[in-house]
Short mmCIF file of C-alpha atoms and ligand atoms in Angstrom, two decimals:
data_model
loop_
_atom_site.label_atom_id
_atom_site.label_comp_id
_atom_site.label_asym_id
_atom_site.label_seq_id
_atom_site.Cartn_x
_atom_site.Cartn_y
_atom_site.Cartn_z
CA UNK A 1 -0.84 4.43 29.84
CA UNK A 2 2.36 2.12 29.96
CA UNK A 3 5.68 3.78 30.41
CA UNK A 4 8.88 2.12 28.66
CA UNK A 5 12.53 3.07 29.05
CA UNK A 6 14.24 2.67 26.08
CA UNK A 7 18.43 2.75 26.28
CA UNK A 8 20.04 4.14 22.87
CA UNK A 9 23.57 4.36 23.34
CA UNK A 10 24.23 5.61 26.53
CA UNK A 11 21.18 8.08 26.20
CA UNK A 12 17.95 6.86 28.60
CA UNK A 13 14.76 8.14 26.49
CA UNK A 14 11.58 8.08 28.24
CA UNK A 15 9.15 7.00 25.77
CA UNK A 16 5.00 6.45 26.28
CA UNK A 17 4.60 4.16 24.00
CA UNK A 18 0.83 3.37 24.64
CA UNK A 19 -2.39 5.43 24.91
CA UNK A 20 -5.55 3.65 25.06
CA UNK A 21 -8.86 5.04 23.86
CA UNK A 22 -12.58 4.16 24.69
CA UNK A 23 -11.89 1.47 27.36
CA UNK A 24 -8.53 0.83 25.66
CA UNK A 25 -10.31 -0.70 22.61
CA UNK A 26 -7.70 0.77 20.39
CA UNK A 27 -3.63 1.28 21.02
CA UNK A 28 -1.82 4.14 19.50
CA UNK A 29 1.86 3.90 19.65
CA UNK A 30 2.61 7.63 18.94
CA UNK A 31 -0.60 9.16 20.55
CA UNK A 32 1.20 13.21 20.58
CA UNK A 33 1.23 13.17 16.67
CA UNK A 34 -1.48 10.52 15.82
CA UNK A 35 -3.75 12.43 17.63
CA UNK A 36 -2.48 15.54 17.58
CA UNK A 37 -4.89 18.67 17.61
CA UNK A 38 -5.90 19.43 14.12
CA UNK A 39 -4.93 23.23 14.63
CA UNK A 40 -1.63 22.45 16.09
CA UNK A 41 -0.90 19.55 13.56
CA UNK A 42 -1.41 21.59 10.51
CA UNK A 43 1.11 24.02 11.94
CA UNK A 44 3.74 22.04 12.47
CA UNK A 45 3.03 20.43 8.67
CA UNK A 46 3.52 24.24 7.88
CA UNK A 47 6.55 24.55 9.32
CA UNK A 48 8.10 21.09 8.05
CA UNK A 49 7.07 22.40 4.50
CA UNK A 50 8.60 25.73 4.45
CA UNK A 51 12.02 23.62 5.65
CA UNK A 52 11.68 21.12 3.11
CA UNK A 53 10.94 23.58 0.59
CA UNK A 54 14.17 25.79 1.12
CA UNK A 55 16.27 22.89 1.39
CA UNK A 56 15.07 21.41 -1.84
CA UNK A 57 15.75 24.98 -3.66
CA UNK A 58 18.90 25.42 -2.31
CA UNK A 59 20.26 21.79 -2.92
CA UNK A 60 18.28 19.65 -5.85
CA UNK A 61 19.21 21.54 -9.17
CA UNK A 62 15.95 19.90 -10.25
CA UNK A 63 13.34 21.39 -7.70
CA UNK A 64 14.89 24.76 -8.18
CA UNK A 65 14.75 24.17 -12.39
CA UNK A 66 11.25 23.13 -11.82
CA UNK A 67 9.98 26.04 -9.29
CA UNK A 68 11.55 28.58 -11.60
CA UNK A 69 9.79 26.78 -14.40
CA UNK A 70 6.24 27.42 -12.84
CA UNK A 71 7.67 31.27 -11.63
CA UNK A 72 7.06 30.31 -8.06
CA UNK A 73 10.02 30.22 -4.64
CA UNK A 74 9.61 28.86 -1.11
CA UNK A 75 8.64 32.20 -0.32
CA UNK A 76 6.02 32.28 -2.33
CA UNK A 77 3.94 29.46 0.10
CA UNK A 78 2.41 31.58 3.03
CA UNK A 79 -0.23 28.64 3.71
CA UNK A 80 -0.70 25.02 3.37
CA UNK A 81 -3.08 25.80 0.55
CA UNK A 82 -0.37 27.68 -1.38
CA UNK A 83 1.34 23.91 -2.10
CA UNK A 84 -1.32 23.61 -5.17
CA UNK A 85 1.02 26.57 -6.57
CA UNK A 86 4.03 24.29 -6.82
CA UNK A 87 4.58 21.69 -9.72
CA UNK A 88 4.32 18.15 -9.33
CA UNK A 89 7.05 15.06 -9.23
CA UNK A 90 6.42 12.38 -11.32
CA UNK A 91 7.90 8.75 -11.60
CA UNK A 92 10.26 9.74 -14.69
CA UNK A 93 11.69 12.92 -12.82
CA UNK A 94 13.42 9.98 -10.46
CA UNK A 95 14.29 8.27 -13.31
CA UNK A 96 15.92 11.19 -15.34
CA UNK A 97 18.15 12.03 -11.96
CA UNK A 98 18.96 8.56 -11.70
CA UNK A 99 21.01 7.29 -10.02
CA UNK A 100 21.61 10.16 -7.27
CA UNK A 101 20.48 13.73 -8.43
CA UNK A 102 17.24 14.22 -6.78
CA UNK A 103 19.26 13.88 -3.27
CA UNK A 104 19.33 16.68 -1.26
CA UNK A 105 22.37 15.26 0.76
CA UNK A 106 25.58 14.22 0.54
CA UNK A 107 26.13 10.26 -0.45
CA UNK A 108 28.81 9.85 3.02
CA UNK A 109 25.41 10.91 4.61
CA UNK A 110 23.21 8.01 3.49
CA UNK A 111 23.36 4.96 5.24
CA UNK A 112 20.59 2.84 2.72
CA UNK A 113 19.28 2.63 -0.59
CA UNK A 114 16.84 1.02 -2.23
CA UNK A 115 15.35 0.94 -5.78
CA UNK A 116 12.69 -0.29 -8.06
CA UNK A 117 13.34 -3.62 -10.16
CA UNK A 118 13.72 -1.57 -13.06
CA UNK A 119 11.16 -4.42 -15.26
CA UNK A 120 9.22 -1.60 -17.03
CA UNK A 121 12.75 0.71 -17.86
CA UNK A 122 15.56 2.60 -15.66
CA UNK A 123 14.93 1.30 -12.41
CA UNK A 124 14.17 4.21 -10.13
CA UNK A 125 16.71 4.58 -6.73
CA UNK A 126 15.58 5.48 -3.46
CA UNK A 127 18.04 6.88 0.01
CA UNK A 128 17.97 7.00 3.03
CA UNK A 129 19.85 9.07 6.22
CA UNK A 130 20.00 7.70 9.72
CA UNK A 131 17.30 9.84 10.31
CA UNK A 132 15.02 8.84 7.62
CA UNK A 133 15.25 5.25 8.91
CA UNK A 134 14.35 6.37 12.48
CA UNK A 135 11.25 7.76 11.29
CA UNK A 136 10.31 5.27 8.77
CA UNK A 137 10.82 2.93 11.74
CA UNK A 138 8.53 5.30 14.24
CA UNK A 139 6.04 4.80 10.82
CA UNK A 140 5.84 1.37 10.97
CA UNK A 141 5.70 1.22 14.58
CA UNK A 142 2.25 2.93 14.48
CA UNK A 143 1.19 0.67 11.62
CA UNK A 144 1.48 -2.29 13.63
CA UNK A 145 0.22 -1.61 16.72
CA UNK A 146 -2.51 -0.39 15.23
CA UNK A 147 -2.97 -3.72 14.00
CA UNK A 148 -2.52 -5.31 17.35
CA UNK A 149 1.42 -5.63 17.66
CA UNK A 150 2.98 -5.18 20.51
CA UNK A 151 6.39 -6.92 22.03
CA UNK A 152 4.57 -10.40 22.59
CA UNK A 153 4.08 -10.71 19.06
CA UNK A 154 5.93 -13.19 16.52
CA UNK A 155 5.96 -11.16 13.47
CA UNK A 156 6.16 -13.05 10.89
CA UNK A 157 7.42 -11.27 7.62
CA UNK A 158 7.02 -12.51 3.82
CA UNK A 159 7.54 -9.51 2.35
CA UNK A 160 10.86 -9.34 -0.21
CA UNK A 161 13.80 -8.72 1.35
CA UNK A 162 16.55 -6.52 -0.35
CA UNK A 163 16.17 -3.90 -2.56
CA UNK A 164 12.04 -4.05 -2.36
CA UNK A 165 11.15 -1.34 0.64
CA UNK A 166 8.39 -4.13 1.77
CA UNK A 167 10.70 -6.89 4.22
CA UNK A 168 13.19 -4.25 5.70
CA UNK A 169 10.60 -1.71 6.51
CA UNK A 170 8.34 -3.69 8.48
CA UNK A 171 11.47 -5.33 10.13
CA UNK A 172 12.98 -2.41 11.73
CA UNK A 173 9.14 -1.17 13.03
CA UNK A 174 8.66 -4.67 14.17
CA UNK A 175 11.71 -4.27 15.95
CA UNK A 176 11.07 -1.04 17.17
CA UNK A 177 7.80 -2.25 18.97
CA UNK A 178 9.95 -5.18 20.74
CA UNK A 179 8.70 -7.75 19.11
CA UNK A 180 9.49 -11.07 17.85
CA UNK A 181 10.94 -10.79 14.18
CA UNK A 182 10.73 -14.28 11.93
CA UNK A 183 12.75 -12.12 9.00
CA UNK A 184 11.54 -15.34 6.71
CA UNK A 185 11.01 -13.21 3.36
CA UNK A 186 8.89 -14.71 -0.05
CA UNK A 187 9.10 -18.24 -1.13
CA UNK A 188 8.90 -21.89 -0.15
CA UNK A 189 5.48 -22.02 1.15
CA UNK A 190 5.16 -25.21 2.82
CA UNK A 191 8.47 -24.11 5.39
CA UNK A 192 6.48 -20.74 5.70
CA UNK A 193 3.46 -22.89 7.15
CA UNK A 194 5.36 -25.08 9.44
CA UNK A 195 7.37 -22.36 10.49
CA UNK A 196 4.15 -19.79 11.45
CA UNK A 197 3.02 -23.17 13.51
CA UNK A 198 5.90 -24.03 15.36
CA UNK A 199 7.27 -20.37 16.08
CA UNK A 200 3.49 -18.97 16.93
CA UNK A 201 3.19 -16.29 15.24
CA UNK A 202 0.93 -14.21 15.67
CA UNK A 203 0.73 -11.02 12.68
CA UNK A 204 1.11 -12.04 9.01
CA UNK A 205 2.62 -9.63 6.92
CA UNK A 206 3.19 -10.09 3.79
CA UNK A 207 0.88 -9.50 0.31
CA UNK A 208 -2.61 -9.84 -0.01
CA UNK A 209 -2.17 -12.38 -2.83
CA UNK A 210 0.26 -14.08 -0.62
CA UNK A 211 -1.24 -14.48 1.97
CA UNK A 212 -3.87 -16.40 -0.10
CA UNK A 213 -1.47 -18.59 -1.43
CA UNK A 214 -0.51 -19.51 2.52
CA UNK A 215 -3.71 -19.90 3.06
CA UNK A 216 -4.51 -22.70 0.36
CA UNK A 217 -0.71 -24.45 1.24
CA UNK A 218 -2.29 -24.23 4.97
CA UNK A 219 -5.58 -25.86 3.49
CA UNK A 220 -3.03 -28.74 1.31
CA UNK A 221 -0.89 -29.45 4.27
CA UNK A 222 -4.31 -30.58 6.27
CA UNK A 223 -3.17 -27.93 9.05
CA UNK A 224 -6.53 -26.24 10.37
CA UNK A 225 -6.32 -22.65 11.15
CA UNK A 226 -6.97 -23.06 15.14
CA UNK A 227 -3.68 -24.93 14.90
CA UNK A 228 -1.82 -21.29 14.29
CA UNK A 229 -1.52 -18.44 17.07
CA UNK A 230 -2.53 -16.18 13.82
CA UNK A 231 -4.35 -13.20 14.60
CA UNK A 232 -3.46 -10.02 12.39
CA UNK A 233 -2.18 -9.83 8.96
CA UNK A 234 -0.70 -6.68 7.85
CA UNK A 235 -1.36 -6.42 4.12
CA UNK A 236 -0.34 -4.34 1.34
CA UNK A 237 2.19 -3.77 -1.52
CA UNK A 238 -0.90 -4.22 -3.90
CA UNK A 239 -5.00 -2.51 -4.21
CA UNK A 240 -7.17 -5.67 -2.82
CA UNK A 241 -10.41 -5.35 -2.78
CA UNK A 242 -13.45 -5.71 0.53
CA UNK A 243 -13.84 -9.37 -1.19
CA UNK A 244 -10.34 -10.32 -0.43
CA UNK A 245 -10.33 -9.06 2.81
CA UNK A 246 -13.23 -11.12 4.11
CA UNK A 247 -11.73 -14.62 2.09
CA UNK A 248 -8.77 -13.89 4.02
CA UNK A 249 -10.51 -13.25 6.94
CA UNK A 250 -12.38 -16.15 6.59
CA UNK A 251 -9.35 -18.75 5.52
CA UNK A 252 -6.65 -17.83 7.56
CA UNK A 253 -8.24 -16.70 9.81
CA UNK A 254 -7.10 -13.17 10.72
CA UNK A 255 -8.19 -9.37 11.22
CA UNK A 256 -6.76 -8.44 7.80
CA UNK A 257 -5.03 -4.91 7.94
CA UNK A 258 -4.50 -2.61 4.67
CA UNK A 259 -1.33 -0.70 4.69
CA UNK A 260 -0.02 1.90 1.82
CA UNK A 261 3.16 2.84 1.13
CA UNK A 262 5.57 3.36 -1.82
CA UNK A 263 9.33 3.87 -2.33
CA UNK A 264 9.17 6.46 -3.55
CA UNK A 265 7.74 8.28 -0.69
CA UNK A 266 9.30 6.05 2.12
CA UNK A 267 8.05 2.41 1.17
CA UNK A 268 5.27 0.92 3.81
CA UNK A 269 4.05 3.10 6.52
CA UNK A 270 2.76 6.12 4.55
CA UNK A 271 -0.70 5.14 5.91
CA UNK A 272 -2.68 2.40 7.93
CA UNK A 273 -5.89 0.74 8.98
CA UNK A 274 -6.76 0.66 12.64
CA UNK A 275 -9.31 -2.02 13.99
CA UNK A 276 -12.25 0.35 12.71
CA UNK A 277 -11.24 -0.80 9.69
CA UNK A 278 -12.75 2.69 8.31
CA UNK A 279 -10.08 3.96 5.54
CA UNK A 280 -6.39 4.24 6.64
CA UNK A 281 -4.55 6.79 8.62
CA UNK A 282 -1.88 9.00 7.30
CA UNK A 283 0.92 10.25 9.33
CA UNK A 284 0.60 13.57 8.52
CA UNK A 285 2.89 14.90 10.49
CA UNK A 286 5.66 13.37 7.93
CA UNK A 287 3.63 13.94 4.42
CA UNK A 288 0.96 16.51 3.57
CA UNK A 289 -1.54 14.57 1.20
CA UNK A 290 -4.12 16.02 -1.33
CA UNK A 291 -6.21 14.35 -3.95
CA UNK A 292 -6.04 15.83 -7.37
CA UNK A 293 -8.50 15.02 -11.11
CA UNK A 294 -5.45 12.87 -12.59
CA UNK A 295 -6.63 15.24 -16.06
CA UNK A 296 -6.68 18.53 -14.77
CA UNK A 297 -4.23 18.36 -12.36
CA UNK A 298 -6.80 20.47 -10.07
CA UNK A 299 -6.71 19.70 -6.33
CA UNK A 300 -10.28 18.11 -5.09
CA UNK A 301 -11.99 18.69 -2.15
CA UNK A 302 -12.16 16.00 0.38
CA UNK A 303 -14.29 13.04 0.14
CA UNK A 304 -13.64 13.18 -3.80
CA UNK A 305 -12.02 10.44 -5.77
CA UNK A 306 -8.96 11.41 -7.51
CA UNK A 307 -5.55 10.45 -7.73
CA UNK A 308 -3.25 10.72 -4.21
CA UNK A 309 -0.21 13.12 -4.40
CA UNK A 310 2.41 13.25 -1.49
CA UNK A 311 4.65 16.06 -0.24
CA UNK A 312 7.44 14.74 2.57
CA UNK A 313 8.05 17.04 4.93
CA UNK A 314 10.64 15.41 7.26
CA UNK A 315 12.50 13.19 4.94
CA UNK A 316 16.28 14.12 4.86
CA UNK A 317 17.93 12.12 1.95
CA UNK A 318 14.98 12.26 -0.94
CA UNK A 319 12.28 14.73 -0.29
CA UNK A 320 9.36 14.70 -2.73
CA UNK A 321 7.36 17.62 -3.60
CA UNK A 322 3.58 16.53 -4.78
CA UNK A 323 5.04 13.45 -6.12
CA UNK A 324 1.70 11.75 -8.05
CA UNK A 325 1.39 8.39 -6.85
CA UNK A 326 -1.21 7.30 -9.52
CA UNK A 327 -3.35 5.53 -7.02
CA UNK A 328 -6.94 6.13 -6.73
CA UNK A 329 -8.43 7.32 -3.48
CA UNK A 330 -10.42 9.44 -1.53
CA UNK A 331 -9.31 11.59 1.89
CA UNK A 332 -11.27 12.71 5.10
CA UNK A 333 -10.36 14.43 8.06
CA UNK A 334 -12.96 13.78 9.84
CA UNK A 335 -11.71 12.31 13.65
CA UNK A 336 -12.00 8.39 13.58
CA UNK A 337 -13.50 6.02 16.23
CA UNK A 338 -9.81 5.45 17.29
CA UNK A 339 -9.49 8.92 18.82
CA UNK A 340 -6.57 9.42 15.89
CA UNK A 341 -6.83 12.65 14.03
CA UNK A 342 -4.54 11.92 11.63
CA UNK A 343 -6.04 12.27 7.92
CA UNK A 344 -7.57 8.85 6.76
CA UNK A 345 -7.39 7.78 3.24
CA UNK A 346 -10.26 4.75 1.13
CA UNK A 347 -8.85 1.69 0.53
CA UNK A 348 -6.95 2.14 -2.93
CA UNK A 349 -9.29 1.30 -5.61
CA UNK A 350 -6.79 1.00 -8.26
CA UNK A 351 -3.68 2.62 -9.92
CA UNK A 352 -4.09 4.93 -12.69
CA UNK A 353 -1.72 2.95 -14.77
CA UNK A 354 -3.86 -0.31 -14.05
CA UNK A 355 -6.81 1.11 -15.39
CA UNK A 356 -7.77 -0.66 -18.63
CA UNK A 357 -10.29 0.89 -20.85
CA UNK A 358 -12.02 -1.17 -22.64
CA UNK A 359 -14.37 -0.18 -25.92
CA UNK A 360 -14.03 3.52 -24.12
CA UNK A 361 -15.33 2.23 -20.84
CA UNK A 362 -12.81 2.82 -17.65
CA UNK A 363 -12.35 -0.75 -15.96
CA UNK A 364 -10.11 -1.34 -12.69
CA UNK A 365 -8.98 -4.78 -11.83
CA UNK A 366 -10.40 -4.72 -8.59
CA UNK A 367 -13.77 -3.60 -9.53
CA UNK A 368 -13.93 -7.40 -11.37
CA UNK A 369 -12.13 -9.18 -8.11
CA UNK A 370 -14.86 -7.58 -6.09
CA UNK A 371 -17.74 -8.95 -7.90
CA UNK A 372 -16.07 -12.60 -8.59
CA UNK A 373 -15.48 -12.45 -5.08
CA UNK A 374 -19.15 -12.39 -4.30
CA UNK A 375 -20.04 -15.50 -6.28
CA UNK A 376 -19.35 -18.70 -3.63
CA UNK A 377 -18.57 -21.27 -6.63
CA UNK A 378 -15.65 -19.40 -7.46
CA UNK A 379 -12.41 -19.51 -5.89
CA UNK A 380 -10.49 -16.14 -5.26
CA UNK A 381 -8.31 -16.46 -8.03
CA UNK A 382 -8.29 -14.70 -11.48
CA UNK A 383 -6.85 -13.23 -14.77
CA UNK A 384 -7.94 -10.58 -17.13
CA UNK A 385 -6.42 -11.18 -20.78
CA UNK A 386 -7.34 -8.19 -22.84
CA UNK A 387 -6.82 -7.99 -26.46
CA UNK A 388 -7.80 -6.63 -29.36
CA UNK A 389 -9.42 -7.83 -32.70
CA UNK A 390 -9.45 -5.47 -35.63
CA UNK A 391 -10.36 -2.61 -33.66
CA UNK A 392 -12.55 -4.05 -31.27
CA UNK A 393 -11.10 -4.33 -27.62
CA UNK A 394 -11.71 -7.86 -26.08
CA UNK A 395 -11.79 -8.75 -22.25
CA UNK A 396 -11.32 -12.19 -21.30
CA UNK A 397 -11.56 -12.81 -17.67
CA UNK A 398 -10.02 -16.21 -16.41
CA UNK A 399 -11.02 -17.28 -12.72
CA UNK A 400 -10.87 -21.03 -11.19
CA UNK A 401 -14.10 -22.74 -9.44
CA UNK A 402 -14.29 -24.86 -7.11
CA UNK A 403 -13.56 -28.48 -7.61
CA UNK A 404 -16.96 -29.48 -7.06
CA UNK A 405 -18.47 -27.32 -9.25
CA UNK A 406 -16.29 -29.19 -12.27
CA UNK A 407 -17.12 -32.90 -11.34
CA UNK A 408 -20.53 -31.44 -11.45
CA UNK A 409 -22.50 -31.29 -14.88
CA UNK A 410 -21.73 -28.80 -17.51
CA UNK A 411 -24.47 -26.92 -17.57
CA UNK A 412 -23.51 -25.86 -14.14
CA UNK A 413 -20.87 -24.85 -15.05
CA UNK A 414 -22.60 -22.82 -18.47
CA UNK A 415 -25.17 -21.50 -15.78
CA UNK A 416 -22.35 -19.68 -13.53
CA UNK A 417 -20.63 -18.59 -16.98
CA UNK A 418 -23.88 -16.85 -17.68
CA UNK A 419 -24.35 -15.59 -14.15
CA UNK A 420 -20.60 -13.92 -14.10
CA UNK A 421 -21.53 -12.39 -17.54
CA UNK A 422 -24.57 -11.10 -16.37
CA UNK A 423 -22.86 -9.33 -13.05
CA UNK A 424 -19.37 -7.84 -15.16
CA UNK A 425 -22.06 -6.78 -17.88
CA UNK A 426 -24.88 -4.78 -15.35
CA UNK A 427 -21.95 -3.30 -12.84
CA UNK A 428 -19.58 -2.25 -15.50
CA UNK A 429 -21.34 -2.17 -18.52
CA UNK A 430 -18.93 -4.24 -20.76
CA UNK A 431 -19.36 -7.71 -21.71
CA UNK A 432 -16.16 -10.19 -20.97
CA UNK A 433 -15.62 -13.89 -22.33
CA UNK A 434 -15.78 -15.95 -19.41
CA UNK A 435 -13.31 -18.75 -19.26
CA UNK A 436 -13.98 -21.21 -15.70
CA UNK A 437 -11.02 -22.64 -15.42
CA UNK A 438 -10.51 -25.73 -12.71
CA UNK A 439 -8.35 -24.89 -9.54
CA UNK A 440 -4.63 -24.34 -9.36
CA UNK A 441 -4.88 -23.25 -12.79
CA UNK A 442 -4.15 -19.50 -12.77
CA UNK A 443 -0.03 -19.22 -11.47
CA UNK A 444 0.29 -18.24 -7.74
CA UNK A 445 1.94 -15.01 -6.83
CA UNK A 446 4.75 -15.15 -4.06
CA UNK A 447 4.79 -11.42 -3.69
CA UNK A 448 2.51 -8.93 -6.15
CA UNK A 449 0.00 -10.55 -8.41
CA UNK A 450 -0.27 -10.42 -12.37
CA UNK A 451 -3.77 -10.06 -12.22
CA UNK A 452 -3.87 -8.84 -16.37
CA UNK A 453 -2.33 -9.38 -19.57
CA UNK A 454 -2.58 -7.08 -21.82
CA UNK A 455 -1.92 -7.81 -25.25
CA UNK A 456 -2.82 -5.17 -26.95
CA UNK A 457 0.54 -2.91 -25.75
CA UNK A 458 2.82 -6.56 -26.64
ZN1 ZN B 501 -8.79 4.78 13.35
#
């Protein structure tokens, strides 16, 4: 166990910053809450909740509207299981208050904001106290030294900067841990490369998708990946399937990280993979999480897939009561090899709005990545065009090969078309156009991909 003095002000806090488990295999920066007790943890979460709860009914007109609604009060929750008795937030309650009304304190006492891009209708605005920063900091903090940060890393971050949660969030966590920061945001891939060379960094953080995009400039620019210090990428912002992470893995190369988050809630650092790799960890001593049937609204037990709702329970400026993320998961409990005790949630397997059905059938995006991910002649890059003729829905599904694969002869090529057919047809029971298209083809993504068009809501 190190021990590092940290000066704030004129204030010396003692902090432990590092507890290593199982022959210091894995590093925890927070080790009192990340692997708290379970008995003690759930009731300080209790505690938290009743707070948040009577702050929320005394000072958002809108919590108290929609308690009374649903005939229930603060005192009404005795247990953490009484929180299924309390209605849920949705996206378009933060729109409806926008800019300001779902606040629960005064503007003088928020120092940040940010918001949504607003593409798909009112943008939706998110705030922040000093407080909520320091623990969205602590957040990230734990999310990357769980994926190997420490203060000799050169963190180098792609993620948006402004009013996108993704580049200042894992700045000020990066910061927190003492390390490096290469602030270097999306865009102009090329200077990205040389700059990850001649600065050494070591963690990636940025999308998924770009990531992959760094990878193939890497690949253009004839630089060969033992030429980079790379080691970690922390990766998130969009669902990405097992497929991606071992291409990534594989190409960059790095121990690719998932991480979760969502403005909404806090932006990144809701939850986080360790190096078990095994689902990531939710700081539950800042949200209580259950999973929930997206139809019924009933809660589900654990190890059930469902859709994730989110109660804060130490945010100051914007708490959120059950607010339904619409993204697809499953949660355990269950201690992980880390020694962390913390609530671990799947890998997101897609958003409820990103769920296309198709002639009746239920289809996620990444359910299609993961199998054109298994085929070797085709590159990890793709596009689903759904339409519709008369009333027949059609799926299209775009993805590039490699370039060997077109200077070879067609019926190669008509071979693999049959092949992916085959594979989209027996794991998801619909059958797609195939269109193998050469590389380059389908437009890079600097930050989230377009991974479908959907014409049938244009
Ligand atoms: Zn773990």
């Amino acid at each position: 166990m190190s021990i590092k003095v940290k000066i704030v002000g004129d204030v010396v806090h003692l902090l432990v910053i590092k507890c290593c488990f199982k022959g210091g295999e894995y590093t925890l920066w927070n080790q009192r809450y990340e692997a708290m007790e379970r008995g003690q943890l759930e009731q300080l979460q209790f505690l938290r909740l009743k707070q948040t709860l009577e702050r929320v009914y005394q000072l958002v007109p809108h919590y108290r509207k929609s308690f009374q609604q649903a005939g229930v009060e603060p005192g009404d929750v005795r247990t953490l299981n009484d929180l299924s008795k309390l209605p849920f937030t949705v996206k378009n309650d933060l729109r409806d208050n926008y800019p300001y009304e779902l606040f629960a304190t005064h503007l003088s006492e928020i120092v940040r904001v940010h918001s949504s891009s607003g593409t798909t209708g009112i943008p939706t605005v998110v705030g922040y106290t000093r407080s909520d920063l320091e623990v969205w900091s602590e957040l990230m903090a734990r999310t990357l030294t769980a994926a190997g940060g420490n203060q000799d890393s050169v963190i180098h971050i792609a993620y948006g900067y402004g009013l996108f949660t993704g580049g200042l969030g894992v700045h000020y966590g990066a910061e927190k841990i003492g390390a490096t920061v290469v602030p270097i945001s999306g865009g102009q891939s090329k200077r990205q490369v040389r700059m990850m060379k001649d600065l050494g960094t070591t963690l990636l953080a940025c999308t998924p998708s770009y990531a992959l995009l760094l990878a193939e400039t890497m690949e253009e620019m004839g630089i060969k990946p033992g030429e980079l210090r790379l080691s970690s990428g922390v990766l998130g912002a969009e669902p990405w399937s097992e497929g991606m992470r071992k291409v990534l893995e594989e190409r960059l190369p790095i121990k690719a990280y998932d991480i979760y988050g969502l403005s909404e809630v806090i932006g990144p650092g809701v939850s986080f993979e360790c190096s078990a790799q095994d689902g990531l960890h939710l700081s539950e001593d800042h949200f209580i999480a259950e999973v929930i049937d997206p139809t019924t609204e009933e809660v589900l037990p654990d190890g059930s897939t469902g859709e994730l709702a989110i109660t804060t329970i130490s945010k100051e400026a914007l708490p959120v009561i059950r607010y339904r993320t619409r993204d697809i998961t499953t949660l355990t409990r269950e201690q992980c090899s880390c020694g962390r005790t913390i609530a671990r949630m799947s890998k997101i397997s897609g958003r409820t709005d990103d769920m296309l059905i198709i002639r009746g059938v239920n289809v996620f995006p990444s359910q299609i990545e993961s199998i054109l991910l298994e085929i070797a002649e085709t590159e990890p890059h793709y596009l689903l065009v759904v339409d519709r003729h008369g009333s027949l829905d059609t799926l299209e599904v775009w993805v590039e090969v490699s370039e060997d694969m077109f200077s070879d002869k067609i019926r190669g090529l008509e071979e693999l078309e049959r092949f992916i057919f085959d594979e989209i047809n027996n794991v998801l029971g619909i059958s797609a156009k195939i269109r193998l298209v050469e590389p380059k083809t389908i437009e890079r993504s600097q930050g989230k991909a377009q991974r479908v068009i959907d014409k049938r809501q244009m």
